[in-house]
XYZ file of C-alpha atoms in Angstrom:
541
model
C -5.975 73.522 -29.694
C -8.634 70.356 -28.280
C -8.217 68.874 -31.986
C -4.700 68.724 -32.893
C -3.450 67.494 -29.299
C -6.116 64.880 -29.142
C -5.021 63.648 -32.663
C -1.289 63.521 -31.908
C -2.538 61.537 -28.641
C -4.435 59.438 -30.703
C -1.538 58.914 -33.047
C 1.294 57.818 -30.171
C -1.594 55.292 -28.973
C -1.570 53.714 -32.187
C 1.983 53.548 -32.056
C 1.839 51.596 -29.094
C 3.372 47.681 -29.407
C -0.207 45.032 -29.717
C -0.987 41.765 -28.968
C 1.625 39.522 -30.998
C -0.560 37.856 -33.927
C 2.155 35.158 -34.868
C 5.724 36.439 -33.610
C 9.063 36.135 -35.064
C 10.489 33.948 -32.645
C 11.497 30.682 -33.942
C 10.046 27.473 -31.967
C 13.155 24.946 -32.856
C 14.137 24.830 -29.002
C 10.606 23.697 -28.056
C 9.788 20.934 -30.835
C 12.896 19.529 -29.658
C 11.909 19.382 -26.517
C 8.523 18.308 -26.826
C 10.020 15.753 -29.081
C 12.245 14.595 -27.034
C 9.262 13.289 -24.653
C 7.857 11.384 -26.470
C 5.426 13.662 -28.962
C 4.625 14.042 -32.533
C 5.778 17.240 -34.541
C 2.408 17.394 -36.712
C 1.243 20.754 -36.026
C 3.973 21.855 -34.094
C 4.072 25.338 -34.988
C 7.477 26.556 -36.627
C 7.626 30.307 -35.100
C 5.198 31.850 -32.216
C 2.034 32.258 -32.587
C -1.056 34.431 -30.718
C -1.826 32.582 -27.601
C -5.537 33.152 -26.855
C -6.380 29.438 -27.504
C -4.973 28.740 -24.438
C -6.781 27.601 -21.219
C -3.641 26.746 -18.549
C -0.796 29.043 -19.469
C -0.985 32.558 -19.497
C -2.147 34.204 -23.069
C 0.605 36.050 -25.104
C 2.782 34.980 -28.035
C 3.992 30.708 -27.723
C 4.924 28.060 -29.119
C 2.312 25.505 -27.917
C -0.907 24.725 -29.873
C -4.374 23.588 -27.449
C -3.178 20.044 -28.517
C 0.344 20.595 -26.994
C -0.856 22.139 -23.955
C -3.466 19.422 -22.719
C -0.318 16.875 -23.838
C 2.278 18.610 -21.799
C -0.206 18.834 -19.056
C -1.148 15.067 -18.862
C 2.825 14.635 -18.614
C 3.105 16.813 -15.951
C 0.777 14.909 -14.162
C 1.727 11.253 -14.691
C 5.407 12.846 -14.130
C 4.467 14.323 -10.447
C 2.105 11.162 -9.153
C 5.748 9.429 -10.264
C 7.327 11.206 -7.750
C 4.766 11.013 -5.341
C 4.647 7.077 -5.838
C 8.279 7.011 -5.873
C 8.500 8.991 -2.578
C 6.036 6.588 -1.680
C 8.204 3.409 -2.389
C 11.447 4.832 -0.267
C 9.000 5.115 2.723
C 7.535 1.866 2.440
C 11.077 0.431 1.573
C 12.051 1.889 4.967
C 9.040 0.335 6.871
C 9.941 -3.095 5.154
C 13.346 -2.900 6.575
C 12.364 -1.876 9.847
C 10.202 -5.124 10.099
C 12.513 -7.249 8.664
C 15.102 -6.800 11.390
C 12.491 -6.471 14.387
C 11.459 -9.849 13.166
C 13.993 -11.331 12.482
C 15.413 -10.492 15.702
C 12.238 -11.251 17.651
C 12.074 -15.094 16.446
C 16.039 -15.416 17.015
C 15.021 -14.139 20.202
C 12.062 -17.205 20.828
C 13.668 -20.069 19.039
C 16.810 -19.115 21.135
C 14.516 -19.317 24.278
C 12.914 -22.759 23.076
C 16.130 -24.131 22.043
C 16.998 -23.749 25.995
C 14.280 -25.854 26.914
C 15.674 -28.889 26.687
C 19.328 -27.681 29.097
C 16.840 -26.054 31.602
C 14.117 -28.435 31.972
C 16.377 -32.158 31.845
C 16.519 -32.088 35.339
C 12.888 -32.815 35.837
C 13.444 -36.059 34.631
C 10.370 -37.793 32.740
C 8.384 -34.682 33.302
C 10.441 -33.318 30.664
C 10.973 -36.126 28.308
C 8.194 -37.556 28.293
C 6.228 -34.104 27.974
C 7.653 -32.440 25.484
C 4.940 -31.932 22.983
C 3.805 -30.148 26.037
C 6.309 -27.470 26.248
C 6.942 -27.351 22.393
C 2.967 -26.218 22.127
C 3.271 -23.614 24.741
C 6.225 -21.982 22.058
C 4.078 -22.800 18.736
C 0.558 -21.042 20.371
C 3.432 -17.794 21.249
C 4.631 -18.276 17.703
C 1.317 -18.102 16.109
C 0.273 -15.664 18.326
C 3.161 -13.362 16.961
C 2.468 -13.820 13.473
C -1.335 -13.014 13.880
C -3.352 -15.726 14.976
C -6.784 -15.287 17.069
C -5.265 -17.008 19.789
C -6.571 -16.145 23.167
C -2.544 -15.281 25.252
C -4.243 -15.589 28.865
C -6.258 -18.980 28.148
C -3.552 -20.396 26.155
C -0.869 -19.278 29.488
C -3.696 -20.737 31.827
C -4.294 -24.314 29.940
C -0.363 -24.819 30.170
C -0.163 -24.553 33.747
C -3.327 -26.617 34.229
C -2.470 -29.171 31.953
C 1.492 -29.118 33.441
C -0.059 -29.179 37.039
C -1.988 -32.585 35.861
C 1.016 -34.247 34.301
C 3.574 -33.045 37.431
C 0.980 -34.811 39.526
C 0.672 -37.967 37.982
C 4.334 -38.141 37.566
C 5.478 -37.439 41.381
C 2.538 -39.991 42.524
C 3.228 -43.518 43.636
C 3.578 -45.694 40.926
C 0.772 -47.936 41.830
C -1.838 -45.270 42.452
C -3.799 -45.462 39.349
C -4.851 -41.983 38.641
C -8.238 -41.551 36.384
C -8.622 -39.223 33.858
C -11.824 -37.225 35.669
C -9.394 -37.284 38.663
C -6.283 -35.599 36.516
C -8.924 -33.241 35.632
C -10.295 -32.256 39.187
C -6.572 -31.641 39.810
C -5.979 -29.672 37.134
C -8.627 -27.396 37.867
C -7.020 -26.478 41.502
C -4.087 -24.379 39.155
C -6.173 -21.270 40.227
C -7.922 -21.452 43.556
C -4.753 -23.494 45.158
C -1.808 -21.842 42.916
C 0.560 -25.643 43.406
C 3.306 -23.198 41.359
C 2.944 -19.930 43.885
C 3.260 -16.869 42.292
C 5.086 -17.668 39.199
C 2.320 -18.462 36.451
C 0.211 -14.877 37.310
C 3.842 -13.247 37.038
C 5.483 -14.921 33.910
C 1.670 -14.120 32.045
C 2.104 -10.941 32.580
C 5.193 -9.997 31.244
C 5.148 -12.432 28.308
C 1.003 -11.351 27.661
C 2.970 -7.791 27.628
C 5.800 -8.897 25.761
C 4.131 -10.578 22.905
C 1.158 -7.901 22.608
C 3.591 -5.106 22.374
C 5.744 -7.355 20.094
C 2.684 -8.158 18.016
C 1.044 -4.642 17.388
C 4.625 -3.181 16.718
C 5.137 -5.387 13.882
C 1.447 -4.695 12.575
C 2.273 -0.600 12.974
C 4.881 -1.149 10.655
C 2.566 -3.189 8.823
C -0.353 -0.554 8.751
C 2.288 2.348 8.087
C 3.518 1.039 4.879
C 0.180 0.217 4.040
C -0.741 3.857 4.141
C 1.777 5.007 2.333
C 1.614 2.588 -0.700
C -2.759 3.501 -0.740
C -1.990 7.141 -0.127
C 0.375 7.420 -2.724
C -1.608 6.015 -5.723
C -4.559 8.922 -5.238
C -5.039 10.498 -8.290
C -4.469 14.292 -8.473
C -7.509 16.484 -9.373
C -8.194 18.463 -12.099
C -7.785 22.028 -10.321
C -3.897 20.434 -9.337
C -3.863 19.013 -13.056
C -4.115 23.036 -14.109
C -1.669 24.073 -11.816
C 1.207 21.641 -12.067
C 0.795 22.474 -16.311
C 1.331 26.395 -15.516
C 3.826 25.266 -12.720
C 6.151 23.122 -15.241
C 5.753 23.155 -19.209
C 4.017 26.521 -19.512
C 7.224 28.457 -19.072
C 8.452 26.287 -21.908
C 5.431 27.524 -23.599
C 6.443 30.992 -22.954
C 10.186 30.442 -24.482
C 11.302 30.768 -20.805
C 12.453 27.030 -21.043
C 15.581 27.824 -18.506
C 14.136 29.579 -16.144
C 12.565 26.937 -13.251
C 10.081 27.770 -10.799
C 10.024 30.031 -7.524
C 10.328 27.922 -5.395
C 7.145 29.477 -2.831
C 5.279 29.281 -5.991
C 5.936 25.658 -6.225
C 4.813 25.177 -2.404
C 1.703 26.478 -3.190
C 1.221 24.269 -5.790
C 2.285 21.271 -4.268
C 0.442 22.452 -0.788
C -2.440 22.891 -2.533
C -1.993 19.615 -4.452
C -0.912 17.380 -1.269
C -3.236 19.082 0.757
C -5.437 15.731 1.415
C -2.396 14.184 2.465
C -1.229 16.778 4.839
C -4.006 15.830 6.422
C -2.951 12.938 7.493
C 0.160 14.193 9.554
C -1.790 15.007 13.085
C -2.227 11.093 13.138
C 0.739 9.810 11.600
C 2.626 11.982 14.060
C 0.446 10.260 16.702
C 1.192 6.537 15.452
C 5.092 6.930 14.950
C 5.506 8.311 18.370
C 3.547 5.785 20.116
C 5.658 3.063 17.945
C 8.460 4.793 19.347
C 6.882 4.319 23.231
C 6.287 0.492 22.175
C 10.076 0.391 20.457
C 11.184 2.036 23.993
C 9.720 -0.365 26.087
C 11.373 -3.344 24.779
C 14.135 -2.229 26.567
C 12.245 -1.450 30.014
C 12.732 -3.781 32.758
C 11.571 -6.702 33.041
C 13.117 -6.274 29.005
C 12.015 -8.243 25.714
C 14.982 -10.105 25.903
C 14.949 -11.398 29.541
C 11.321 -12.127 29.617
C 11.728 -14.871 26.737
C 14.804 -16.087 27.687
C 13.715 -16.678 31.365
C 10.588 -18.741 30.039
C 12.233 -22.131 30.401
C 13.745 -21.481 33.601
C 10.468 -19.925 34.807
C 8.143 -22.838 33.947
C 11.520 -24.743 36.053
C 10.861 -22.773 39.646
C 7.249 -22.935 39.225
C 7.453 -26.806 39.201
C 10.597 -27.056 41.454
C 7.980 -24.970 43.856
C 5.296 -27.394 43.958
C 7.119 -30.706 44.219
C 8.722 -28.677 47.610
C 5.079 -28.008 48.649
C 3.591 -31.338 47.281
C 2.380 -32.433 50.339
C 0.175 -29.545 51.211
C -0.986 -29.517 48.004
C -1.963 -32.759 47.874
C -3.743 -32.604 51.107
C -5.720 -29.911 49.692
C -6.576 -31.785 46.297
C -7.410 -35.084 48.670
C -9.443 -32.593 50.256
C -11.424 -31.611 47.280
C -11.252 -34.481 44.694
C -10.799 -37.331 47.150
C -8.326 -39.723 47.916
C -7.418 -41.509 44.676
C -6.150 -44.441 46.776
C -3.942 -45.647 49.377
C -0.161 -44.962 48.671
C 1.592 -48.321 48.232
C 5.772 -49.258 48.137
C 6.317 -47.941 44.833
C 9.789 -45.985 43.542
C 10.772 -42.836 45.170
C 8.354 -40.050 44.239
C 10.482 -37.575 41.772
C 9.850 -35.133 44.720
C 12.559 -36.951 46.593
C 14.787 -37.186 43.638
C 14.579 -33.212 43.571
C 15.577 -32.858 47.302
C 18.599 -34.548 46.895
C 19.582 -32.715 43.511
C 19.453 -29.309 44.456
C 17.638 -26.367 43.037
C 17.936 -24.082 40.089
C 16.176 -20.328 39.774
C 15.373 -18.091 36.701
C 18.347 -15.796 37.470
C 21.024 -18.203 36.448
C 19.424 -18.208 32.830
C 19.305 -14.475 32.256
C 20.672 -13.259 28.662
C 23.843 -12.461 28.055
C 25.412 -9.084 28.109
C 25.905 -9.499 24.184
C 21.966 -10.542 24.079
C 21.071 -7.021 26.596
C 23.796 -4.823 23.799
C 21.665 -6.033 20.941
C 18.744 -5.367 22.395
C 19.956 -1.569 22.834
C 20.961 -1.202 19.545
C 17.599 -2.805 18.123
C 15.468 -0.394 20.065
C 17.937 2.469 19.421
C 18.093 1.984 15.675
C 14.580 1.616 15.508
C 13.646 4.732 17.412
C 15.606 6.677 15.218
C 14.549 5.724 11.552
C 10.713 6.549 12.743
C 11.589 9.547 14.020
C 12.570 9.936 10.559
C 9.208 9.376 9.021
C 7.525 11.955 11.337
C 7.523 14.729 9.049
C 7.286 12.914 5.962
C 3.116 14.206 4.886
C 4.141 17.886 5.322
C 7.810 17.644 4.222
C 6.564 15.913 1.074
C 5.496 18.951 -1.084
C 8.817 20.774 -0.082
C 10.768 17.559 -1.577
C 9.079 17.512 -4.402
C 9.862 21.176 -4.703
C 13.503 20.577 -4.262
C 13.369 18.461 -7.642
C 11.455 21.037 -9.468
C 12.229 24.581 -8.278
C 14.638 27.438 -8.134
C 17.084 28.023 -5.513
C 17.074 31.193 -3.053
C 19.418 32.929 -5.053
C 16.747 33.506 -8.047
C 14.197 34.552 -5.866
C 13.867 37.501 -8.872
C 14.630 35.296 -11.686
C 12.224 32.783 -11.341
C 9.170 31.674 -13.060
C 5.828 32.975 -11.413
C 3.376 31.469 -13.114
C 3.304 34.371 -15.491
C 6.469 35.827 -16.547
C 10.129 35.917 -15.030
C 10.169 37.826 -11.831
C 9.780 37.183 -8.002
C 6.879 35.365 -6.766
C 4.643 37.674 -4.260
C 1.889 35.954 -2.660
C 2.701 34.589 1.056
C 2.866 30.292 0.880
C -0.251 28.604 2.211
C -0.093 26.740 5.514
C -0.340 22.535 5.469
C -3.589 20.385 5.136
C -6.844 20.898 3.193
C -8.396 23.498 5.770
C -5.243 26.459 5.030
C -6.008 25.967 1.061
C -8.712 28.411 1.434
C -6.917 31.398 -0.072
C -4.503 29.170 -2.058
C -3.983 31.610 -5.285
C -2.863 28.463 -7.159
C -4.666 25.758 -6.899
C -8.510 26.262 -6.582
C -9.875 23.248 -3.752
C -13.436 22.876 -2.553
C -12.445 22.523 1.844
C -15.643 20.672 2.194
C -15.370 17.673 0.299
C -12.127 15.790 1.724
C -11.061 12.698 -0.294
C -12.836 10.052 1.255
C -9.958 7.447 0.456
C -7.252 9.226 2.230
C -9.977 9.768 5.576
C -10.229 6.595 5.323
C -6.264 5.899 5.974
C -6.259 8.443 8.883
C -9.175 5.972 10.494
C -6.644 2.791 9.878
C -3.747 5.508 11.711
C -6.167 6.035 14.509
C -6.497 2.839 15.233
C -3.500 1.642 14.918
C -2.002 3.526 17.415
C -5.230 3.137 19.948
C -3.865 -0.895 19.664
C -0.544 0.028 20.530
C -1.193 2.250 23.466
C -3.383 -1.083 24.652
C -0.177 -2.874 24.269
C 1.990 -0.877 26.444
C -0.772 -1.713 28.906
C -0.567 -5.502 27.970
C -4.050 -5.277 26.300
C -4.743 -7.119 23.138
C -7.437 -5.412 20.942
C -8.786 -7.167 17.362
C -8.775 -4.808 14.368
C -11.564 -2.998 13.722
C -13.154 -2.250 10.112
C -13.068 1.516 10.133
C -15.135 2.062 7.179
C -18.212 2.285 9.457
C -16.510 5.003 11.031
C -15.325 7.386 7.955
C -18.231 9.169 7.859
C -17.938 10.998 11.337
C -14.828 11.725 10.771
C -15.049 14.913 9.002
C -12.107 17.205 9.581
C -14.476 20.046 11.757
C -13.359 23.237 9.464
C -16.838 23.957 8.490
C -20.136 25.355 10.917
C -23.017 24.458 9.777
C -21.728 22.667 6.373
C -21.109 26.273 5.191
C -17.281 27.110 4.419
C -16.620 30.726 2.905
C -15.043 30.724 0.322
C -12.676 33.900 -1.207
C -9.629 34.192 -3.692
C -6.686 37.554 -3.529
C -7.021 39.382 -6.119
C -4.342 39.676 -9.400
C -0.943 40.598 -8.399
C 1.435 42.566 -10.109
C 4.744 41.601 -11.095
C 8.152 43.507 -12.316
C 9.046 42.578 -15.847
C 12.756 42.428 -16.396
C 13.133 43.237 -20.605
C 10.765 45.066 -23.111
C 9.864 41.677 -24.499
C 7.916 40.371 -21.288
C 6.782 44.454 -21.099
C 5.118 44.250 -24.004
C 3.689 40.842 -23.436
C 2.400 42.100 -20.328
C 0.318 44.517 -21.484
C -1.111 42.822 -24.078
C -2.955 40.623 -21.045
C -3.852 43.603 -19.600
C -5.683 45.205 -22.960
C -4.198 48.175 -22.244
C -4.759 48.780 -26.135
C -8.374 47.824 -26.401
C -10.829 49.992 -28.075
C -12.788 51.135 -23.944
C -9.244 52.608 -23.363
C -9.314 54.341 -26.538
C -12.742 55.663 -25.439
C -11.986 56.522 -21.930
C -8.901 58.459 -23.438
C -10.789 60.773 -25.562
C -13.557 61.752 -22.880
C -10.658 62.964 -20.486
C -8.990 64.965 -23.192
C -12.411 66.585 -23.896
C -13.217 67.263 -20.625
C -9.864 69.568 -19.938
């Protein structure tokens, strides 16, 4: 009884369905599609054929040729750095903006303040008119200083009041006291150790040192931040994401499953696994967009941007309206130490007697406007809120790409997997290069970061190590970072030694006879071991 049932089990076997060796299926729907990008139909093969030439999509009967695959591949790859570069572009767009209207509100902000000069400071008389240069420096230095120049902010503060303590001098002595230059000079040197102009000078350095440092590095964050992006976005994806955007995209077109778009947690993988360099850099872009937002914040802190360069004029005012009201113990002390440059003679009044009869005028009566504080609120507001924006953008970046390429929710079962139509299984990989270890998608080596993108996250650190100096009103010069890159390795590794493992096949539920039988033709269920291992166990019962 062994022989016959073995024979009518070796029978139904044979009767099983194969592997396809060149299908009925016709392949119109795909030459018009590969067409219709751009490719040649030479050797575009009229009905399915056996798939076991190829090397990205999953073997079974297709349409695509070895030729077609590594062409639809390339595509997918110029196609998805297209997105990422275009991605790339909104950001940077956004970070263009944001410095465009900071700026352009900042210099309203100081030509506003030096166009006061002239209403606050005509009182003084010839130490206004025929100093102007004087004045007009102090706002070109500031200028500069905004726009990047290696200008020293405390020197440049301190020569002003030295050289406007020399020229307030000479113009409130005697008219026929001839004044030498060394002599100008000893009195220009008392600005520190006698202070003619009180506390004014150490306080209005201060705030505008704070003011134009904070000013400064915020425009260069924006600056740096865009810079990122655009050098970040122009990496080149590897080969390993190369493979797995191909099977992601064009292979189900390969497998006549043209309508059916990806799951969408297969498409995270791929894209986490693909992106994972750049989701790297999120710990310290997170770090730099919130301290831009401190710096953005503190605009509006008292004394505020606004009221610190609109009070310049009027400050530089009560600092010289202080000393002519104090002139004559301050020029018993410079008598004192520079000598007596002679003996006063009948010349006109002194403008410190001009000044007594004319009044006085403080820094409060030239504070901004309520307009000027309202658009300061709406600057720092506005600004605040588009970079909180930007926070997520590294790890939110794979899951917008996703939203262009995959399926919604509601085919969660009608998806493609990467091998057939059905739900997609394995759990999606966590963000960055260290939680690609078990990625089932995308096969990445943990140890070897790319060294161009560690080299951005150095610029981010930075960056926002110069900005938290400017909320403290201290200026630090750029530093080259590539020194630096190679300490900064991302510290998922003892010893150098990262282990390395991948999950096993998973199995999926086919939804028609068609992917049934395709199925298991991968899985040889037909090959001549089964055969073998079929016989033994009907022998053995």
């Amino acid at each position: 009884m062994r022989l016959p049932a073995l024979l009518c089990a070796l029978a139904c076997l044979s009767a099983a369905p194969g592997p396809v060796a060149g299908g009925d299926r016709s392949c119109t729907d795909l030459r018009q599609f590969y067409a219709g990008k751009g490719f040649t139909l030479a050797a575009v093969p009229q009905t399915e054929i056996s798939g076991e030439h190829l090397r990205m999509c999953p073997q079974g009967p297709t349409c695509c040729t070895s030729t077609m695959e590594e062409n639809l591949a390339n595509l997918s790859t110029r196609e998805t750095e297209g997105l990422i570069r275009e991605a790339g572009r909104s950001l940077q767009a956004s970070f263009n903006a944001l410095h465009r209207s900071f700026d352009t509100y900042f210099t309203e902000l100081h030509s506003c303040s030096e166009r006061s000069l002239q209403e606050v400071l005509s009182p003084l008389g010839p130490l206004y008119s025929q100093n102007t240069r004087l004045y007009g420096d102090l706002y070109t230095d500031l200028r500069h200083y905004y726009r990047g120049s290696a200008l020293n902010l405390d020197e440049t503060l301190s020569e002003f009041w030295s050289h406007l303590l020399e020229r307030t001098f000479k113009i409130s002595a005697p008219a026929n006291v001839n004044l030498s230059e060394d002599y100008l000079e000893c009195v220009a040197k008392q600005h520190e150790t006698l202070r003619p102009f009180g506390d004014i000078p150490r306080d209005m350095k201060a705030k505008v040192i704070r003011a134009f440092v904070t000013a400064r590095s915020f425009i260069q964050g924006l600056i740096v931040s865009g810079d990122v992006v655009r050098k970040v976005s122009q990496v080149s994806l590897s080969s390993e994401c190369i493979r797995a955007l191909m099977k992601l995209v064009y292979c189900p077109h390969c497998r006549g499953l043209a309508s059916v778009k990806p799951c969408s947690n297969y498409c995270s993988n791929v894209m986490k696994g693909c992106l994972a360099n750049q989701a790297d850099l999120d710990p310290e872009w997170h770090n730099l967009i919130d301290t831009m937002i401190q710096v953005a914040s503190s605009f509006s802190t008292e004394p505020s941007l606004d009221v610190v360069l609109s009070s310049i004029p009027a400050r530089i005012y009560e600092a010289v309206h202080h000393l002519q009201e104090n002139m004559d113990t301050f020029t018993a002390k410079v008598y004192q130490t520079c000598g007596t440059p002679g003996e006063p003679g009948t010349g006109s009044p002194t403008l410190h007697e001009q000044w007594r009869k004319s009044g006085s005028l403080t820094a409060s009566e030239y504070k901004p406007s309520p307009t000027a504080g309202l658009r300061l609120e709406m600057q720092v507001s506005d600004l605040s809120s588009k970079l909180r924006e930007m926070r997520q953008y590294w790890i939110q970046l794979p899951i917008a790409l996703c939203s262009k390429l995959a399926a919604g929710s509601a085919s969660r079962d009608k998806c493609w997997n990467g091998i057939t139509k059905a739900r997609y299984l394995p759990e999606v990989m966590g963000d960055g290069l260290a939680s690609q270890i078990n990625n089932p998608e995308v096969e990445l080596d943990i140890t070897k970061p790319d060294m161009t993108i560690r080299q951005q996250i150095m610029q981010l650190k930075i960056m926002s190590n110069r900005l938290k100096n400017a909320l403290d009103g201290n200026d630090v010069d750029f530093q080259d970072a590539s020194d630096d890159i190679s300490g900064s390795g991302s510290g998922m590794c003892v010893g150098g030694q990262c282990p390395r493992s991948r999950p096993g096949l998973y199995a999926y539920a086919p939804d028609n006879n068609q992917v049934a039988g395709a199925a298991m033709s991968q899985n040889h269920l037909c090959s001549p071991l089964f055969f073998l291992l079929l016989v033994i166990l009907l022998l053995q019962r």
